[in-house]
Coordinates of C-alpha atoms and ligand atoms in Angstrom, one line a residue:
X98 CA -5.0 2.6 -5.8
X99 CA -6.0 -1.2 -5.8
X100 CA -8.3 -2.6 -3.0
X101 CA -6.7 -5.1 -0.8
X102 CA -8.0 -8.6 -0.7
X103 CA -9.9 -8.6 2.5
X104 CA -8.5 -10.5 5.4
X105 CA -10.5 -12.3 7.9
X106 CA -10.3 -11.5 11.8
X107 CA -10.0 -13.8 14.6
X108 CA -9.9 -13.4 18.3
X109 CA -6.0 -13.2 18.1
X110 CA -6.1 -10.8 15.2
X111 CA -8.5 -8.7 16.9
X112 CA -5.9 -8.3 20.0
X113 CA -3.2 -7.6 17.7
X114 CA -5.1 -4.8 16.1
X115 CA -5.9 -3.4 19.4
X116 CA -2.2 -3.3 20.2
X117 CA -1.1 -1.9 16.8
X118 CA -2.9 -1.6 13.5
X119 CA 0.5 -2.3 11.6
X120 CA 0.9 -5.4 13.7
X121 CA -2.4 -6.6 12.7
X122 CA -1.7 -5.8 8.9
X123 CA 1.8 -7.4 8.8
X124 CA 0.2 -10.6 10.5
X125 CA -2.5 -10.7 7.6
X126 CA -0.3 -10.0 4.7
X127 CA 3.4 -10.2 5.7
X128 CA 3.7 -13.0 8.0
X129 CA 7.0 -14.1 6.6
X130 CA 8.4 -10.9 8.5
X131 CA 7.5 -12.2 12.0
X132 CA 10.1 -12.9 14.4
X133 CA 11.1 -16.6 14.8
X134 CA 9.4 -18.5 17.4
X135 CA 12.0 -19.2 20.0
X136 CA 12.0 -22.3 22.3
X137 CA 10.5 -20.3 25.3
X138 CA 7.8 -19.1 23.2
X139 CA 7.0 -22.5 21.8
X140 CA 7.0 -23.9 25.3
X141 CA 4.4 -21.4 26.3
X142 CA 2.3 -22.5 23.3
X143 CA 2.9 -26.1 24.4
X144 CA 1.7 -25.5 27.8
X145 CA -1.3 -23.5 26.7
X146 CA -2.5 -26.5 24.4
X147 CA -2.1 -29.0 27.5
X148 CA -4.1 -26.8 29.8
X149 CA -6.9 -26.1 27.1
X150 CA -7.2 -29.9 26.9
X151 CA -7.5 -30.5 30.5
X152 CA -9.9 -27.7 30.9
X153 CA -12.4 -29.5 28.6
X154 CA -12.7 -32.3 31.1
X155 CA -13.8 -29.9 33.7
X156 CA -17.1 -30.0 31.6
X157 CA -17.2 -33.6 30.8
X158 CA -19.6 -35.0 28.2
X159 CA -18.8 -32.6 25.6
X160 CA -18.1 -32.7 21.8
X161 CA -15.0 -31.3 20.2
X162 CA -15.5 -29.7 16.8
X163 CA -12.3 -31.2 15.3
X164 CA -11.9 -29.1 12.1
X165 CA -8.9 -27.2 12.3
X166 CA -8.4 -23.5 11.7
X167 CA -7.4 -24.3 7.9
X168 CA -11.1 -25.6 7.7
X169 CA -13.1 -23.1 9.5
X170 CA -16.2 -23.3 7.2
X171 CA -16.5 -26.9 7.8
X172 CA -16.1 -26.4 11.4
X173 CA -18.8 -23.7 11.5
X174 CA -20.9 -26.1 9.7
X175 CA -20.0 -28.9 12.3
X176 CA -20.9 -26.3 15.0
X177 CA -24.4 -25.6 13.4
X178 CA -25.1 -29.3 13.5
X179 CA -24.3 -29.6 16.9
X180 CA -26.2 -26.5 17.8
X181 CA -29.3 -28.1 16.3
X182 CA -29.7 -30.6 19.1
X183 CA -32.3 -29.0 21.5
X184 CA -30.3 -30.2 24.5
X185 CA -26.6 -29.8 23.3
X186 CA -23.8 -30.9 25.3
X187 CA -20.6 -28.9 26.3
X188 CA -18.9 -27.7 22.9
X189 CA -15.4 -27.4 22.7
X190 CA -13.8 -25.4 20.1
X191 CA -17.0 -24.5 18.7
X192 CA -16.4 -22.4 15.5
X193 CA -18.5 -19.2 14.4
X194 CA -18.3 -16.5 11.5
X195 CA -19.6 -13.1 11.8
X196 CA -19.0 -10.7 9.1
X197 CA -15.5 -12.1 8.3
X198 CA -14.7 -12.5 12.1
X199 CA -13.8 -15.9 12.7
X200 CA -13.6 -17.4 16.3
X201 CA -13.4 -20.6 18.2
X202 CA -14.8 -20.7 21.6
X203 CA -12.7 -22.8 23.9
X204 CA -15.8 -24.2 25.7
X205 CA -19.3 -23.3 25.5
X206 CA -21.4 -24.7 28.3
X207 CA -25.1 -25.1 28.1
X208 CA -27.2 -23.5 30.7
X209 CA -30.6 -24.1 29.4
X210 CA -33.1 -22.6 27.0
X211 CA -30.6 -22.6 24.3
X212 CA -28.1 -20.3 26.3
X213 CA -24.5 -21.1 27.0
X214 CA -21.9 -19.9 29.4
X215 CA -18.5 -18.8 27.4
X216 CA -15.3 -20.0 28.7
X217 CA -12.0 -18.5 27.5
X218 CA -9.1 -20.9 28.9
X219 CA -5.8 -19.2 29.7
X220 CA -2.6 -21.1 31.1
X221 CA -2.1 -17.9 33.8
X222 CA -3.0 -18.0 37.4
X223 CA -5.0 -15.0 37.3
X224 CA -7.2 -12.6 35.2
X225 CA -5.5 -9.6 33.8
X226 CA -7.9 -7.3 32.0
X227 CA -5.2 -5.6 29.9
X228 CA -4.5 -9.1 28.6
X229 CA -7.4 -11.2 28.5
X230 CA -10.6 -8.9 28.3
X231 CA -10.4 -8.2 24.4
X232 CA -10.3 -12.2 23.9
X233 CA -13.4 -12.7 25.6
X234 CA -15.4 -9.4 24.5
X235 CA -14.8 -10.3 20.7
X236 CA -16.2 -13.8 21.2
X237 CA -19.0 -12.5 23.2
X238 CA -19.9 -10.0 20.2
X239 CA -19.5 -12.8 17.5
X240 CA -21.7 -15.3 19.4
X241 CA -24.6 -12.8 20.2
X242 CA -24.4 -11.2 16.8
X243 CA -24.7 -15.0 15.4
X244 CA -27.7 -15.3 17.8
X245 CA -26.4 -17.4 20.5
X246 CA -27.5 -16.3 23.8
X247 CA -24.6 -16.1 26.2
X248 CA -25.5 -16.3 29.8
X249 CA -22.3 -15.6 31.5
X250 CA -18.7 -15.2 30.1
X251 CA -15.7 -16.4 32.2
X252 CA -11.9 -16.5 31.9
X253 CA -11.0 -20.0 33.1
X254 CA -7.4 -20.1 34.6
X255 CA -5.2 -22.1 36.8
X256 CA -5.6 -21.7 40.5
X257 CA -2.4 -20.8 42.0
X258 CA -3.4 -22.2 45.4
X259 CA -4.4 -25.6 44.2
X260 CA -2.0 -28.0 46.0
X261 CA -1.6 -31.4 43.9
X262 CA -2.4 -34.3 46.3
X263 CA -1.3 -37.0 43.6
X264 CA -3.2 -38.9 41.1
X265 CA -5.8 -37.3 38.8
X266 CA -6.0 -33.7 39.0
X267 CA -9.3 -32.3 41.0
X268 CA -10.3 -30.3 38.1
X269 CA -12.9 -28.3 40.2
X270 CA -10.0 -27.3 42.3
X271 CA -7.3 -26.8 39.7
X272 CA -9.2 -24.5 37.7
X273 CA -10.7 -20.9 38.8
X274 CA -13.2 -19.2 37.0
X275 CA -13.3 -15.5 36.9
X276 CA -16.5 -14.0 35.9
X277 CA -16.1 -11.1 33.4
X278 CA -19.5 -11.0 31.8
X279 CA -20.1 -7.3 32.8
X280 CA -16.6 -5.9 31.9
X281 CA -16.8 -7.9 28.6
X282 CA -20.3 -6.6 27.9
X283 CA -19.1 -3.1 28.5
X284 CA -16.1 -3.6 26.2
X285 CA -18.3 -4.6 23.4
X286 CA -20.6 -2.0 23.8
X287 CA -18.1 0.9 24.4
X288 CA -15.6 0.1 21.6
X289 CA -15.7 -3.3 19.7
X290 CA -17.7 -1.8 16.5
X291 CA -15.8 1.4 16.4
X292 CA -12.3 -1.1 16.9
X293 CA -13.4 -3.4 14.1
X294 CA -14.1 -0.6 11.9
X295 CA -10.6 0.8 12.2
X296 CA -9.3 -2.7 11.6
X297 CA -11.3 -3.4 8.6
X298 CA -10.1 0.1 7.1
X299 CA -6.3 -0.7 8.0
X300 CA -6.8 -3.9 6.1
X301 CA -8.2 -2.4 3.0
X302 CA -4.8 -0.3 2.4
X303 CA -2.1 -1.1 0.1
X304 CA 0.7 -0.6 2.8
X305 CA 1.0 -1.1 6.6
X306 CA -0.3 1.6 8.7
X307 CA 2.4 4.1 9.2
X308 CA 3.0 3.5 12.9
X309 CA 6.2 4.3 14.8
X310 CA 7.8 2.0 17.3
X311 CA 7.2 2.8 21.1
X312 CA 6.3 1.4 24.4
X313 CA 3.1 -0.3 22.7
X314 CA 5.4 -2.9 21.0
X315 CA 5.9 -4.8 24.3
X316 CA 2.3 -3.9 25.8
X317 CA 0.4 -6.2 26.6
X318 CA 2.5 -8.6 24.9
X319 CA 5.9 -8.2 22.9
X320 CA 4.9 -7.8 19.3
X321 CA 5.9 -10.9 16.9
X322 CA 7.2 -8.2 14.5
X323 CA 9.5 -6.5 17.0
X324 CA 12.6 -7.4 15.4
X325 CA 11.3 -6.3 11.9
X326 CA 10.2 -2.9 13.1
X327 CA 13.2 -2.2 15.2
X328 CA 15.9 -3.2 12.8
X329 CA 16.3 0.3 11.5
X330 CA 15.5 2.1 14.9
X331 CA 17.7 4.9 15.7
X332 CA 18.8 3.3 19.2
X333 CA 20.5 0.4 17.1
X334 CA 23.1 2.8 15.8
X335 CA 23.8 4.3 19.2
X336 CA 26.4 2.6 21.3
X337 CA 25.0 3.4 24.7
X338 CA 21.2 4.3 24.2
X339 CA 19.6 5.5 27.3
X340 CA 17.4 2.6 27.5
X341 CA 20.6 1.0 29.0
X342 CA 20.4 3.0 32.0
X343 CA 20.0 1.0 35.1
X344 CA 16.3 0.3 36.2
X345 CA 15.1 2.4 33.3
X346 CA 12.4 1.2 30.9
X347 CA 10.5 3.1 28.1
X348 CA 7.7 3.9 30.5
X349 CA 10.0 5.1 33.3
X350 CA 9.7 8.9 34.1
X351 CA 13.4 9.3 33.5
X352 CA 13.3 7.8 30.0
X353 CA 10.4 10.1 29.0
X354 CA 12.1 13.1 30.3
X355 CA 15.4 12.5 28.7
X356 CA 13.6 11.7 25.5
X357 CA 11.7 15.2 25.6
X358 CA 14.8 16.9 26.2
X359 CA 16.2 15.3 22.9
X360 CA 18.7 13.0 24.8
X361 CA 19.0 9.6 23.4
X362 CA 22.5 8.6 24.3
X363 CA 23.8 7.9 27.8
X364 CA 26.9 10.1 27.0
X365 CA 25.0 13.1 26.1
X366 CA 23.2 13.5 29.6
X367 CA 24.2 16.7 31.1
X368 CA 25.7 15.9 34.4
X369 CA 23.4 17.8 36.5
X370 CA 20.2 16.3 34.8
X371 CA 17.7 16.0 37.4
X372 CA 16.2 12.7 38.6
X373 CA 19.3 10.6 37.6
X374 CA 20.1 7.8 40.4
X375 CA 23.5 7.5 41.8
X376 CA 24.0 4.4 39.9
X377 CA 23.1 6.0 36.4
X378 CA 25.4 8.7 37.5
X379 CA 28.4 6.2 37.8
X380 CA 26.9 4.6 34.5
X381 CA 27.1 7.9 32.7
X382 CA 30.5 8.7 34.1
X383 CA 31.8 5.6 32.8
X384 CA 30.5 5.9 29.2
X385 CA 31.7 9.5 29.2
X386 CA 35.3 8.6 30.2
X387 CA 35.4 5.2 28.9
X388 CA 36.9 4.2 32.3
X389 CA 35.7 1.5 34.7
X390 CA 34.4 2.2 38.2
X391 CA 36.3 0.7 41.0
X392 CA 34.4 1.4 44.4
X393 CA 36.8 2.3 47.5
X394 CA 35.0 -0.6 49.4
X395 CA 35.9 -3.3 47.0
X396 CA 38.8 -4.7 48.8
X397 CA 37.0 -4.3 52.2
X398 CA 33.8 -6.1 51.1
X399 CA 36.2 -9.0 49.7
X400 CA 37.6 -9.6 53.0
X401 CA 34.0 -11.0 54.1
X402 CA 34.8 -14.1 52.1
X403 CA 35.8 -17.2 54.1
X404 CA 37.8 -20.2 52.5
X405 CA 37.1 -22.7 51.4
X406 CA 34.7 -20.6 49.2
X407 CA 32.0 -22.5 47.4
X408 CA 30.2 -21.2 44.2
X409 CA 26.7 -22.5 44.0
X410 CA 24.1 -22.3 40.9
X411 CA 20.7 -23.7 40.6
X412 CA 18.6 -24.6 37.6
X413 CA 14.9 -24.7 37.9
X414 CA 11.7 -25.3 36.2
X415 CA 8.1 -24.1 36.5
X416 CA 5.3 -26.6 35.5
X417 CA 2.1 -25.0 34.9
X418 CA 0.4 -28.2 35.7
X419 CA 1.8 -29.5 38.9
X420 CA 3.9 -32.8 38.5
X421 CA 4.8 -33.4 42.1
X422 CA 2.6 -34.2 45.0
X423 CA 2.4 -31.0 47.1
X424 CA 3.3 -28.6 44.6
X425 CA 1.2 -25.8 43.0
X426 CA 0.8 -24.6 39.5
X427 CA 4.0 -22.7 38.5
X428 CA 5.9 -23.8 41.6
X429 CA 9.5 -23.3 41.0
X430 CA 11.3 -26.6 41.0
X431 CA 14.9 -27.2 41.4
X432 CA 16.3 -30.1 39.1
X433 CA 19.8 -29.3 39.0
X434 CA 23.0 -27.7 40.7
X435 CA 26.7 -27.0 40.3
X436 CA 29.3 -26.5 42.8
X437 CA 32.6 -25.2 42.5
X438 CA 34.9 -25.3 45.7
X439 CA 38.1 -23.4 46.0
X440 CA 40.6 -24.0 48.5
X441 CA 42.8 -21.2 50.3
X442 CA 45.7 -22.2 48.1
X443 CA 43.4 -21.7 44.9
X444 CA 42.8 -25.4 44.2
X445 CA 39.4 -25.8 42.5
X446 CA 37.3 -29.0 42.4
X447 CA 33.6 -29.4 41.0
X448 CA 30.5 -31.2 42.1
X449 CA 27.3 -31.4 40.3
X450 CA 23.7 -32.8 40.3
X451 CA 21.1 -33.3 37.5
X452 CA 18.1 -35.2 37.9
X453 CA 17.2 -36.9 34.7
X454 CA 14.1 -38.7 35.0
X455 CA 10.3 -37.9 35.7
X456 CA 10.7 -38.4 39.3
X457 CA 10.5 -35.8 41.8
X458 CA 13.8 -34.0 41.8
X459 CA 14.1 -31.9 45.0
X460 CA 14.9 -34.1 47.7
X461 CA 17.8 -35.9 45.8
X462 CA 19.0 -32.3 44.9
X463 CA 18.8 -31.3 48.6
X464 CA 20.7 -34.4 50.0
X465 CA 23.4 -34.5 47.1
X466 CA 23.9 -30.9 47.9
X467 CA 24.2 -31.3 51.7
X468 CA 26.5 -33.9 51.3
X469 CA 28.7 -32.0 48.5
X470 CA 29.1 -28.6 50.3
X471 CA 32.2 -28.3 52.6
X472 CA 31.2 -27.8 56.1
X473 CA 32.5 -24.1 56.5
X474 CA 33.3 -21.4 54.3
X475 CA 31.3 -18.7 52.2
X476 CA 28.9 -19.7 49.4
X477 CA 29.2 -17.3 46.6
X478 CA 25.9 -17.1 44.7
X479 CA 25.2 -14.6 41.8
X480 CA 21.9 -13.0 42.7
X481 CA 19.2 -13.6 45.4
X482 CA 18.0 -16.6 43.5
X483 CA 19.9 -19.5 45.2
X484 CA 18.8 -18.0 48.7
X485 CA 14.9 -18.0 47.5
X486 CA 15.3 -21.5 46.2
X487 CA 17.1 -22.8 49.5
X488 CA 13.9 -21.3 51.2
X489 CA 11.5 -22.9 49.2
X490 CA 13.2 -26.3 49.5
X491 CA 13.2 -25.9 53.2
X492 CA 9.5 -25.1 53.1
X493 CA 8.7 -28.2 51.0
X494 CA 11.0 -30.5 53.0
X495 CA 11.0 -29.4 56.5
X496 CA 13.3 -32.4 57.7
X497 CA 16.1 -30.7 55.9
X498 CA 15.0 -27.1 57.1
X499 CA 17.9 -26.7 59.6
X500 CA 20.9 -27.8 57.1
X501 CA 19.4 -25.8 54.4
X502 CA 19.0 -22.6 56.7
X503 CA 22.8 -23.1 57.6
X504 CA 23.7 -23.0 54.1
X505 CA 21.6 -19.9 53.4
X506 CA 23.6 -18.0 56.5
X507 CA 26.5 -18.7 54.7
X508 CA 25.7 -17.1 51.3
X509 CA 27.4 -14.3 49.7
X510 CA 25.9 -12.3 46.7
X511 CA 28.7 -11.5 44.4
X512 CA 26.2 -9.6 42.1
X513 CA 25.4 -7.1 44.8
X514 CA 29.3 -6.7 45.4
X515 CA 29.7 -6.0 41.8
X516 CA 26.6 -3.5 41.9
X517 CA 28.1 -1.8 45.0
X518 CA 31.5 -1.8 43.8
X519 CA 32.4 -1.9 40.0
X520 CA 31.1 -0.8 36.5
X521 CA 32.6 -1.5 33.1
X522 CA 31.2 0.4 30.1
X523 CA 30.7 -3.2 28.6
X524 CA 28.0 -4.0 31.2
X525 CA 25.6 -1.8 28.9
X526 CA 23.6 -1.3 32.2
X527 CA 23.1 -4.8 33.0
X528 CA 24.5 -6.6 36.1
X529 CA 23.7 -10.2 35.0
X530 CA 26.3 -12.7 35.0
X531 CA 26.0 -12.9 31.1
X532 CA 27.0 -9.3 30.9
X533 CA 29.3 -8.9 33.7
X534 CA 31.6 -12.1 33.0
X535 CA 32.7 -11.4 29.4
X536 CA 33.5 -7.7 30.6
X537 CA 35.7 -9.0 33.6
X538 CA 37.1 -12.0 31.8
X539 CA 37.6 -10.9 28.3
X540 CA 37.6 -13.7 25.8
X541 CA 35.3 -15.9 27.8
X542 CA 31.6 -16.1 27.5
X543 CA 28.8 -18.6 27.0
X544 CA 28.9 -18.6 23.0
X545 CA 30.2 -22.1 22.7
X546 CA 27.5 -23.7 24.6
X547 CA 24.2 -25.2 23.3
X548 CA 22.4 -23.9 26.3
X549 CA 23.0 -20.2 26.9
X550 CA 20.4 -19.0 29.5
X551 CA 18.0 -20.5 32.0
X552 CA 15.0 -20.2 30.1
X553 CA 16.6 -22.4 27.5
X554 CA 17.7 -24.9 30.4
X555 CA 14.3 -25.2 31.6
X556 CA 12.9 -26.2 28.3
X557 CA 15.4 -28.7 27.6
X558 CA 14.9 -30.1 31.1
X559 CA 11.3 -30.9 29.7
X560 CA 12.7 -32.8 26.9
X561 CA 15.1 -34.4 29.2
X562 CA 12.1 -36.0 31.4
X563 CA 9.7 -36.6 28.6
X564 CA 9.0 -40.3 28.0
X565 CA 9.1 -40.2 24.2
X566 CA 12.5 -38.5 24.1
X567 CA 14.9 -41.0 22.3
X568 CA 18.0 -41.8 24.6
X569 CA 20.7 -40.2 22.0
X570 CA 18.6 -36.9 22.3
X571 CA 18.3 -37.5 26.1
X572 CA 22.2 -38.1 26.5
X573 CA 22.8 -34.8 24.4
X574 CA 20.7 -32.9 26.6
X575 CA 21.9 -34.2 29.8
X576 CA 25.6 -33.0 28.6
X577 CA 24.2 -29.6 27.6
X578 CA 22.7 -28.9 31.0
X579 CA 25.7 -30.0 32.9
X580 CA 28.1 -28.0 30.9
X581 CA 25.7 -24.9 31.1
X582 CA 25.2 -25.2 34.9
X583 CA 29.0 -25.8 35.3
X584 CA 29.7 -22.7 33.3
X585 CA 27.6 -20.5 35.5
X586 CA 29.6 -21.5 38.6
X587 CA 33.1 -21.4 36.7
X588 CA 32.1 -18.0 35.5
X589 CA 31.4 -16.9 39.1
X590 CA 34.9 -18.3 40.1
X591 CA 36.5 -16.1 37.4
X592 CA 34.5 -12.9 38.1
X593 CA 35.5 -13.3 41.7
X594 CA 39.1 -13.7 40.8
X595 CA 39.1 -10.7 38.5
X596 CA 37.6 -8.6 41.1
X597 CA 40.2 -9.8 43.9
X598 CA 43.0 -8.9 41.3
X599 CA 41.4 -5.4 40.9
X600 CA 41.4 -5.0 44.6
X601 CA 45.1 -6.1 44.7
X602 CA 44.1 -9.2 46.8
Ligands
SF4_816 S1 6.7 -3.8 16.6 FE1 5.5 -1.9 17.2 S2 5.1 -0.6 15.5 FE2 5.9 -2.7 14.7 S3 4.1 -3.8 14.2 FE3 4.7 -4.2 16.4 S4 3.6 -3.0 17.7 FE4 3.4 -2.2 15.5

């Protein structure tokens, strides 16, 4: 057996190794097998970078170690030179290397006598030990093994209660520091040397560790080799795997009990299997018979609709760093709506709104919507999301609270109607519009659209309002967003029509 070239470790690689030694191995030696970075993941990276840069300003007067991770040894040398200063300033991205473990500390803030506080910056709004503690612990280990005394170790994250007053951010208020010193020291004492030994041993092997897929593939984060490891998963060859049961995850009791009984397919669940919800009994029945389920209340529930019927959909985004006065980190901001209006005789008209500049979009969204919605009739939405957004808009703009509440009173949740009254085997356990629409309206779906789901719409909106986006790209994004949101309400119109036909109305 040949001995592998020894890889290096880093704080990311350490956390990958804790999740799964195979993930660590593949990351170090077979990175080409990783899943593509999608727009949503890239947006998360970009957010992390913006938050990280701002976090440094919370400790002003510091020096940035500029050498990137391709030049780690040069970064370590530069850090050493800065540390030779008897009174060093705060250090950003200080680099260290201890026995093959390379780290960059987001912020080291001097506390006197040669010691530092360590800040690990995250763009979240709270400390989560499962996700964050190992990051801090490995840095603490490397720093102290390198002879750098660490006074306190903090997770520095956004403060969800910070309300942006406009102008420059108040960085003392925007960021929160959670002291994790004791937990990180305990983690180092209890497990880091043994964890490192396991990781180095795995990295010496000629082949990846033989580790089966399981719940750990998504915990604490979805693994970047998920697609590679799951491409030959037995579930892929099943038409209706038990993971498609409604409300069931790999960690749920019913999933574990079915798996323990050797049952991997919905159609093989015995009719009296304990712990199966009434919804999942309906799904099982539909899979076994290949028949749709139509509830006896469908026609009666549809009579609750009043014409003209409006169909409403919002698009939103959640800036980590508040952009608008009075908003908080990650507050949901409505920037677009689409409205189809159907008259009693079936005639259909369409109205829409899309904000396309950097200005606060919500008040314009409200006023245009209040002007567009007919004064009477039901307002069909798909899920409870629009109701939540109407409430948030009313809270942010109290002068419109009354008319917005009046809209809320007229809402009719079509998703709930489907859940209560209908199931099609092609739903595969999902009642999302993206699953329900093509099953009820065969031959129609979102596949010809550039934007096909809400998170892609949010990412596109960032590009639409960015100052450096060229006009031709902005024009294309504008069109893509309008088409996507319009498709959502159009799909809702067609789903309702299909259900009315089924009910004989
Ligand atoms: S997908 Fe699962 S088994 Fe494969 S490397 Fe990732 S965590 Fe490990």
